[in-house]
Amino acid sequence: MKTLMLNENEIAKAADILKNGGLVAMPTETVYGLAANALDGSAVAGIFKAKGRPMDNPLIVHIADLSQIHLLVSCFPEKAKILAERFWPGPLTIILPKSDRIPDEVSAGLDTVAVRFPSHKVARQLIAASMPLAAPSANLSGSPSPTNARHVYDDMNGRIDAIIDGGECAVGVESTVITLAGDVPKLLRPGGVTVEQLRQAIGEVVIDDAVMNPLSSGEKASSPGMKYKHYAPKAKVILLEGSAEAFIAYVNAKKSDGAAALCYDEDMGRLKVPYIPIGHADDYEMQSHKLFSALRNADEQGFRTVYAHCPKTDGMGLAVYNRMIRAAGFEVIEL
Ligand code: AMP
Ligand code: MG
């Protein structure tokens, strides 16, 4: 299959592809999404095939107008209304009981559906010109998510119908996922909307164990995506927990082993190994923005072992931590 490269002015062409059951990668404010008609099970099945995604990992449905949610869910409770009012359009996904219009491929057989209203202009125009779109991140399953069109092309050329180039994604990590389908609102994946902001809006929000810890064997994932190895480059990633001085000393001592570092901007001058900066230590937004690109960059440079700081877990730090710890296969060294 030939993959068309489209620009932001070719939304109508992309919408036609979607109406014919095809697959289009689109920019969003979080990461690039691989979209298909959310109400067409066989179109959605194509997403799983193109990504090599396990069929038991459900997809997020993207809307461009709040009225579309009633097509997708069987109820829209007060807390969902508050979150929608406060954070949509934006990087928040809300899980609710699904309507019977949702194909099994989208919900992976669950009785819930994940819904998001993105803020990116191109994503909104594409949905408005077509229909609600099911879209996971537009990478091969298990790889770091794509934050620009070239990343998508590298993974998906020849596997999908088209890619719309909308430049770099602003947020850089996937949406925050919260479920309102249980008794207490629960954070399943941290992202651009922080748990502190969610609690301010609706009160109690618990954090699913799998956000920070590996699932123990036999444990059932509340978000199926969390049970898979994720976001991992080919390079081995190892997290180091300790002071900046300890980090620099440890990594420099590994120079002869061919080590490289994902480092904070202020550490660059003191490192004796190749490094990729990801922002200042306290700038979690910048770290989110650069993380996936940095992981892909590590592979492009052929690094085999990459040491990174173990992130803090307040604010958007939790989103960085959640991705890094999975990219590192939960390997953390205390210094
Ligand atoms: P991605 O498509 O790469 O952004 O991944 C979507 C994430 O949302 C995955 O971790 C899914 O497991 C999760 N997800 C989607 N729908 C549901 C659902 N109905 N219940 C729980 N998790 C979901
Ligand atoms: Mg993904």
Tab-separated table of C-alpha atoms and ligand atoms in Angstrom:
chain	number	residue	atom	x	y	z
A	1	MET	CA	0.000	0.000	0.000
A	2	LYS	CA	1.277	3.480	-0.857
A	3	THR	CA	1.075	5.874	2.106
A	4	LEU	CA	0.059	9.397	1.029
A	5	MET	CA	1.705	12.342	2.788
A	6	LEU	CA	-0.922	15.070	3.195
A	7	ASN	CA	-0.701	18.617	4.539
A	8	GLU	CA	-3.117	20.503	6.780
A	9	ASN	CA	-5.035	21.809	3.756
A	10	GLU	CA	-5.915	18.330	2.526
A	11	ILE	CA	-8.433	17.422	5.240
A	12	ALA	CA	-11.164	16.653	2.659
A	13	LYS	CA	-8.957	14.017	1.010
A	14	ALA	CA	-8.226	12.415	4.389
A	15	ALA	CA	-11.941	12.463	5.298
A	16	ASP	CA	-12.767	10.623	2.045
A	17	ILE	CA	-10.241	7.910	2.920
A	18	LEU	CA	-11.892	7.505	6.351
A	19	LYS	CA	-15.391	7.367	4.821
A	20	ASN	CA	-14.149	4.517	2.610
A	21	GLY	CA	-12.975	2.531	5.641
A	22	GLY	CA	-9.299	3.543	5.378
A	23	LEU	CA	-6.640	4.516	7.942
A	24	VAL	CA	-5.260	8.046	8.395
A	25	ALA	CA	-2.608	9.196	10.881
A	26	MET	CA	-3.516	12.610	12.287
A	27	PRO	CA	-1.744	15.124	14.518
A	28	THR	CA	-3.265	15.802	17.939
A	29	GLU	CA	-1.981	17.942	20.806
A	30	THR	CA	-0.789	14.792	22.650
A	31	VAL	CA	0.810	12.451	20.079
A	32	TYR	CA	-0.071	11.434	16.488
A	33	GLY	CA	-3.117	9.158	16.325
A	34	LEU	CA	-3.906	6.393	13.818
A	35	ALA	CA	-7.559	6.998	12.980
A	36	ALA	CA	-10.421	4.962	11.529
A	37	ASN	CA	-14.226	5.310	11.565
A	38	ALA	CA	-15.084	4.435	15.178
A	39	LEU	CA	-18.487	3.044	14.204
A	40	ASP	CA	-17.120	0.641	11.559
A	41	GLY	CA	-15.707	-2.526	13.160
A	42	SER	CA	-13.822	-3.689	10.082
A	43	ALA	CA	-12.158	-0.287	9.570
A	44	VAL	CA	-11.125	-0.342	13.241
A	45	ALA	CA	-9.749	-3.881	12.855
A	46	GLY	CA	-7.310	-2.384	10.312
A	47	ILE	CA	-5.745	-0.257	13.070
A	48	PHE	CA	-4.825	-3.354	15.095
A	49	LYS	CA	-3.329	-4.997	12.007
A	50	ALA	CA	-1.280	-1.941	10.976
A	51	LYS	CA	0.142	-1.460	14.496
A	52	GLY	CA	0.503	-5.116	15.458
A	53	ARG	CA	-1.643	-4.183	18.482
A	54	PRO	CA	-3.127	-6.971	20.638
A	55	MET	CA	-6.899	-7.127	19.983
A	56	ASP	CA	-7.662	-7.021	23.734
A	57	ASN	CA	-6.300	-3.446	24.046
A	58	PRO	CA	-9.229	-1.036	23.497
A	59	LEU	CA	-9.088	2.263	21.597
A	60	ILE	CA	-10.023	5.853	22.418
A	61	VAL	CA	-12.837	7.441	20.376
A	62	HIS	CA	-12.217	11.077	19.405
A	63	ILE	CA	-15.030	13.601	18.982
A	64	ALA	CA	-15.105	17.202	17.774
A	65	ASP	CA	-18.397	18.338	19.305
A	66	LEU	CA	-19.758	17.493	22.739
A	67	SER	CA	-23.109	16.436	21.236
A	68	GLN	CA	-21.358	13.445	19.600
A	69	ILE	CA	-20.784	11.835	23.000
A	70	HIS	CA	-24.408	10.739	23.256
A	71	LEU	CA	-23.885	8.454	20.278
A	72	LEU	CA	-21.038	6.705	22.094
A	73	VAL	CA	-22.005	6.344	25.784
A	74	SER	CA	-25.090	4.988	27.550
A	75	CYS	CA	-24.944	7.614	30.320
A	76	PHE	CA	-23.199	10.943	30.881
A	77	PRO	CA	-23.012	11.476	34.658
A	78	GLU	CA	-22.509	14.794	36.458
A	79	LYS	CA	-18.770	14.255	37.104
A	80	ALA	CA	-18.226	13.567	33.396
A	81	LYS	CA	-20.028	16.821	32.571
A	82	ILE	CA	-17.793	18.733	34.980
A	83	LEU	CA	-14.618	17.219	33.511
A	84	ALA	CA	-15.801	17.815	29.937
A	85	GLU	CA	-16.661	21.427	30.738
A	86	ARG	CA	-13.324	22.024	32.466
A	87	PHE	CA	-10.824	20.088	30.309
A	88	TRP	CA	-12.349	19.589	26.827
A	89	PRO	CA	-11.165	20.172	24.239
A	90	GLY	CA	-7.844	18.917	25.606
A	91	PRO	CA	-5.640	15.969	26.661
A	92	LEU	CA	-8.182	14.118	28.844
A	93	THR	CA	-9.861	10.779	28.035
A	94	ILE	CA	-12.984	9.798	29.998
A	95	ILE	CA	-14.157	6.175	30.237
A	96	LEU	CA	-17.925	5.627	30.550
A	97	PRO	CA	-20.412	2.781	29.966
A	98	LYS	CA	-20.643	2.347	26.189
A	99	SER	CA	-23.666	2.611	23.897
A	100	ASP	CA	-24.584	-0.320	21.642
A	101	ARG	CA	-23.266	1.625	18.644
A	102	ILE	CA	-19.653	0.915	19.721
A	103	PRO	CA	-18.163	-2.029	17.797
A	104	ASP	CA	-16.450	-4.755	19.861
A	105	GLU	CA	-13.158	-3.958	18.132
A	106	VAL	CA	-13.150	-0.485	19.746
A	107	SER	CA	-13.981	-1.585	23.284
A	108	ALA	CA	-12.084	-4.898	23.031
A	109	GLY	CA	-15.154	-6.620	24.411
A	110	LEU	CA	-15.405	-4.385	27.528
A	111	ASP	CA	-18.740	-2.739	28.392
A	112	THR	CA	-17.082	0.710	28.503
A	113	VAL	CA	-15.747	3.180	25.953
A	114	ALA	CA	-12.939	5.748	26.231
A	115	VAL	CA	-13.802	9.186	24.771
A	116	ARG	CA	-11.656	12.256	24.106
A	117	PHE	CA	-12.301	15.664	22.542
A	118	PRO	CA	-8.879	16.804	21.231
A	119	SER	CA	-7.975	20.483	20.950
A	120	HIS	CA	-5.696	20.214	17.890
A	121	LYS	CA	-7.174	22.141	14.984
A	122	VAL	CA	-6.375	19.489	12.360
A	123	ALA	CA	-7.821	16.615	14.433
A	124	ARG	CA	-10.988	18.614	15.056
A	125	GLN	CA	-11.375	19.544	11.391
A	126	LEU	CA	-10.844	15.944	10.317
A	127	ILE	CA	-13.454	14.591	12.764
A	128	ALA	CA	-15.898	17.339	11.752
A	129	ALA	CA	-15.405	16.439	8.070
A	130	SER	CA	-15.853	12.696	8.697
A	131	MET	CA	-17.136	11.046	11.904
A	132	PRO	CA	-16.012	10.112	15.466
A	133	LEU	CA	-12.604	8.489	15.044
A	134	ALA	CA	-11.094	5.583	16.970
A	135	ALA	CA	-7.402	6.328	17.299
A	136	PRO	CA	-4.529	4.872	19.312
A	137	SER	CA	-1.035	6.315	19.013
A	138	ALA	CA	0.266	5.951	15.440
A	139	ASN	CA	3.354	3.838	16.279
A	140	LEU	CA	4.102	0.132	15.919
A	141	SER	CA	2.791	-1.527	19.076
A	142	GLY	CA	5.319	-1.256	21.917
A	143	SER	CA	7.431	1.561	20.386
A	144	PRO	CA	7.638	5.154	21.639
A	145	SER	CA	4.619	7.183	20.493
A	146	PRO	CA	5.138	9.482	17.479
A	147	THR	CA	5.286	13.218	18.136
A	148	ASN	CA	5.890	14.311	14.546
A	149	ALA	CA	4.938	13.064	11.066
A	150	ARG	CA	8.392	11.605	10.377
A	151	HIS	CA	8.104	9.318	13.403
A	152	VAL	CA	4.780	8.058	11.993
A	153	TYR	CA	6.295	7.560	8.548
A	154	ASP	CA	9.222	5.583	10.019
A	155	ASP	CA	6.814	3.111	11.673
A	156	MET	CA	3.823	3.109	9.325
A	157	ASN	CA	4.977	3.724	5.743
A	158	GLY	CA	3.289	1.121	3.528
A	159	ARG	CA	0.900	0.011	6.288
A	160	ILE	CA	-1.673	2.853	6.266
A	161	ASP	CA	-3.422	5.020	3.651
A	162	ALA	CA	-2.247	8.503	4.643
A	163	ILE	CA	-0.427	10.698	7.146
A	164	ILE	CA	-1.407	14.330	7.744
A	165	ASP	CA	1.661	16.376	8.677
A	166	GLY	CA	0.696	18.866	11.385
A	167	GLY	CA	4.154	19.550	12.807
A	168	GLU	CA	5.328	18.720	16.341
A	169	CYS	CA	2.805	17.703	19.027
A	170	ALA	CA	2.618	20.247	21.857
A	171	VAL	CA	2.110	17.941	24.864
A	172	GLY	CA	4.195	14.981	23.670
A	173	VAL	CA	2.729	12.234	25.887
A	174	GLU	CA	-0.648	10.538	25.466
A	175	SER	CA	-3.828	11.803	27.124
A	176	THR	CA	-4.665	11.425	30.783
A	177	VAL	CA	-7.158	8.512	31.106
A	178	ILE	CA	-9.748	8.526	33.904
A	179	THR	CA	-12.542	6.006	34.346
A	180	LEU	CA	-15.917	7.104	35.694
A	181	ALA	CA	-17.412	3.655	35.095
A	182	GLY	CA	-16.689	2.407	38.639
A	183	ASP	CA	-17.715	3.614	42.119
A	184	VAL	CA	-14.801	6.036	42.570
A	185	PRO	CA	-13.132	7.960	39.706
A	186	LYS	CA	-9.815	6.280	38.929
A	187	LEU	CA	-6.760	7.538	37.041
A	188	LEU	CA	-5.599	4.828	34.628
A	189	ARG	CA	-2.942	6.806	32.769
A	190	PRO	CA	-1.347	10.154	33.713
A	191	GLY	CA	-0.933	12.817	31.017
A	192	GLY	CA	-1.319	16.508	30.249
A	193	VAL	CA	-4.205	16.960	32.704
A	194	THR	CA	-2.745	16.209	36.147
A	195	VAL	CA	-4.345	14.216	38.962
A	196	GLU	CA	-4.145	17.373	41.084
A	197	GLN	CA	-6.306	19.204	38.502
A	198	LEU	CA	-8.771	16.308	38.331
A	199	ARG	CA	-9.161	16.265	42.131
A	200	GLN	CA	-9.709	20.005	42.175
A	201	ALA	CA	-12.541	19.567	39.658
A	202	ILE	CA	-14.386	16.475	40.997
A	203	GLY	CA	-12.920	15.605	44.427
A	204	GLU	CA	-11.680	12.089	45.121
A	205	VAL	CA	-9.687	10.425	42.336
A	206	VAL	CA	-7.719	7.256	43.090
A	207	ILE	CA	-4.597	6.314	41.155
A	208	ASP	CA	-4.603	2.803	39.690
A	209	ASP	CA	-1.704	0.703	41.036
A	210	ALA	CA	-0.466	0.015	37.522
A	211	VAL	CA	0.297	3.730	36.934
A	212	MET	CA	3.469	3.466	39.025
A	213	ASN	CA	4.074	-0.258	39.507
A	214	PRO	CA	4.323	-3.328	37.304
A	215	LEU	CA	1.281	-5.603	37.359
A	216	SER	CA	1.974	-8.765	39.323
A	217	SER	CA	1.441	-11.930	37.309
A	218	GLY	CA	-2.198	-12.979	37.130
A	219	GLU	CA	-3.425	-9.493	38.133
A	220	LYS	CA	-6.154	-8.069	35.864
A	221	ALA	CA	-5.400	-4.691	34.258
A	222	SER	CA	-8.134	-2.031	34.542
A	223	SER	CA	-6.609	-0.479	31.456
A	224	PRO	CA	-5.504	-3.335	29.197
A	225	GLY	CA	-2.816	-1.152	27.579
A	226	MET	CA	-0.927	-1.034	30.877
A	227	LYS	CA	-0.055	-4.702	30.869
A	228	TYR	CA	2.116	-4.511	27.780
A	229	LYS	CA	5.765	-3.502	27.536
A	230	HIS	CA	5.536	-0.015	26.236
A	231	TYR	CA	7.226	3.061	24.850
A	232	ALA	CA	10.489	1.138	24.579
A	233	PRO	CA	13.258	2.041	22.155
A	234	LYS	CA	15.654	-0.659	20.931
A	235	ALA	CA	18.271	0.761	23.301
A	236	LYS	CA	18.208	-0.525	26.873
A	237	VAL	CA	16.924	2.217	29.192
A	238	ILE	CA	18.006	2.244	32.860
A	239	LEU	CA	16.705	4.795	35.381
A	240	LEU	CA	18.981	6.195	38.088
A	241	GLU	CA	17.519	7.490	41.352
A	242	GLY	CA	19.702	10.003	43.190
A	243	SER	CA	21.229	13.496	43.094
A	244	ALA	CA	22.436	15.221	39.920
A	245	GLU	CA	26.049	14.740	41.099
A	246	ALA	CA	25.545	11.010	41.652
A	247	PHE	CA	23.876	10.673	38.228
A	248	ILE	CA	26.735	12.411	36.435
A	249	ALA	CA	29.431	10.451	38.295
A	250	TYR	CA	27.693	7.113	37.644
A	251	VAL	CA	27.159	7.733	33.938
A	252	ASN	CA	30.655	9.158	33.352
A	253	ALA	CA	32.119	6.031	34.947
A	254	LYS	CA	30.294	3.955	32.291
A	255	LYS	CA	31.909	5.850	29.402
A	256	SER	CA	34.143	2.970	28.329
A	257	ASP	CA	31.071	0.682	28.176
A	258	GLY	CA	29.525	2.916	25.484
A	259	ALA	CA	26.877	4.428	27.767
A	260	ALA	CA	24.713	7.409	26.748
A	261	ALA	CA	22.398	9.633	28.802
A	262	LEU	CA	19.004	11.282	28.628
A	263	CYS	CA	19.871	14.255	30.790
A	264	TYR	CA	18.531	17.511	32.182
A	265	ASP	CA	19.695	20.625	30.327
A	266	GLU	CA	21.745	21.849	33.298
A	267	ASP	CA	23.789	18.584	33.358
A	268	MET	CA	25.003	18.757	29.759
A	269	GLY	CA	28.334	20.464	30.418
A	270	ARG	CA	29.448	17.896	32.987
A	271	LEU	CA	28.691	14.697	31.058
A	272	LYS	CA	31.562	12.874	29.350
A	273	VAL	CA	29.285	10.461	27.464
A	274	PRO	CA	26.983	11.211	24.480
A	275	TYR	CA	23.736	12.715	25.724
A	276	ILE	CA	20.274	13.880	24.663
A	277	PRO	CA	18.831	16.745	26.758
A	278	ILE	CA	15.113	16.603	27.655
A	279	GLY	CA	14.618	19.958	29.443
A	280	HIS	CA	15.384	21.361	32.894
A	281	ALA	CA	14.949	19.158	35.981
A	282	ASP	CA	11.862	21.047	37.151
A	283	ASP	CA	10.315	21.564	33.692
A	284	TYR	CA	8.034	18.513	33.450
A	285	GLU	CA	6.113	19.995	30.501
A	286	MET	CA	9.286	20.228	28.418
A	287	GLN	CA	10.324	16.710	29.473
A	288	SER	CA	6.924	15.372	28.339
A	289	HIS	CA	7.250	17.277	25.090
A	290	LYS	CA	10.688	15.823	24.328
A	291	LEU	CA	10.624	12.345	25.875
A	292	PHE	CA	9.420	10.150	22.987
A	293	SER	CA	11.456	12.064	20.443
A	294	ALA	CA	14.528	11.587	22.648
A	295	LEU	CA	13.917	7.816	22.901
A	296	ARG	CA	13.641	7.559	19.111
A	297	ASN	CA	16.718	9.767	18.729
A	298	ALA	CA	18.680	7.358	20.973
A	299	ASP	CA	17.963	4.553	18.475
A	300	GLU	CA	18.807	6.740	15.480
A	301	GLN	CA	22.215	7.402	17.052
A	302	GLY	CA	22.662	3.670	17.681
A	303	PHE	CA	22.987	3.985	21.477
A	304	ARG	CA	22.720	0.625	23.188
A	305	THR	CA	22.414	1.603	26.857
A	306	VAL	CA	20.811	4.886	27.879
A	307	TYR	CA	20.763	6.119	31.485
A	308	ALA	CA	18.044	8.566	32.532
A	309	HIS	CA	17.035	10.313	35.750
A	310	CYS	CA	14.166	8.623	37.579
A	311	PRO	CA	11.458	11.343	37.305
A	312	LYS	CA	9.559	12.822	40.252
A	313	THR	CA	5.841	12.079	40.462
A	314	ASP	CA	4.129	15.405	41.235
A	315	GLY	CA	2.164	17.304	38.571
A	316	MET	CA	3.085	16.271	35.034
A	317	GLY	CA	6.134	14.498	36.466
A	318	LEU	CA	3.814	11.508	36.985
A	319	ALA	CA	3.182	11.294	33.223
A	320	VAL	CA	6.923	11.323	32.511
A	321	TYR	CA	7.549	8.752	35.264
A	322	ASN	CA	4.799	6.443	33.973
A	323	ARG	CA	6.305	6.381	30.435
A	324	MET	CA	9.971	6.220	31.506
A	325	ILE	CA	9.478	3.386	33.960
A	326	ARG	CA	7.849	1.300	31.222
A	327	ALA	CA	10.482	2.251	28.639
A	328	ALA	CA	12.999	1.003	31.228
A	329	GLY	CA	11.068	-2.218	31.896
A	330	PHE	CA	10.885	-1.019	35.561
A	331	GLU	CA	14.674	-1.164	35.960
A	332	VAL	CA	15.743	1.492	38.498
A	333	ILE	CA	19.152	1.737	40.189
A	334	GLU	CA	19.294	3.594	43.535
A	335	LEU	CA	22.507	5.615	43.719
B	1	AMP	P1	-3.322	4.553	23.082
B	1	AMP	O1	-4.348	4.248	22.108
B	1	AMP	O2	-1.963	4.115	22.673
B	1	AMP	O3	-3.398	5.995	23.527
B	1	AMP	O4	-3.835	3.713	24.277
B	1	AMP	C1	-5.151	3.893	24.760
B	1	AMP	C2	-5.154	3.531	26.198
B	1	AMP	O5	-6.483	3.668	26.736
B	1	AMP	C3	-4.731	2.089	26.414
B	1	AMP	O6	-3.922	2.027	27.563
B	1	AMP	C4	-6.061	1.394	26.602
B	1	AMP	O7	-5.925	0.197	27.332
B	1	AMP	C5	-6.872	2.462	27.345
B	1	AMP	N1	-8.314	2.272	27.165
B	1	AMP	C6	-9.039	2.507	26.053
B	1	AMP	N2	-10.327	2.171	26.241
B	1	AMP	C7	-10.434	1.708	27.502
B	1	AMP	C8	-11.507	1.191	28.294
B	1	AMP	N3	-12.754	1.105	27.814
B	1	AMP	N4	-11.230	0.798	29.566
B	1	AMP	C9	-9.972	0.912	30.058
B	1	AMP	N5	-8.913	1.374	29.356
B	1	AMP	C10	-9.132	1.771	28.096
B	2	MG	MG	-0.056	3.833	22.328
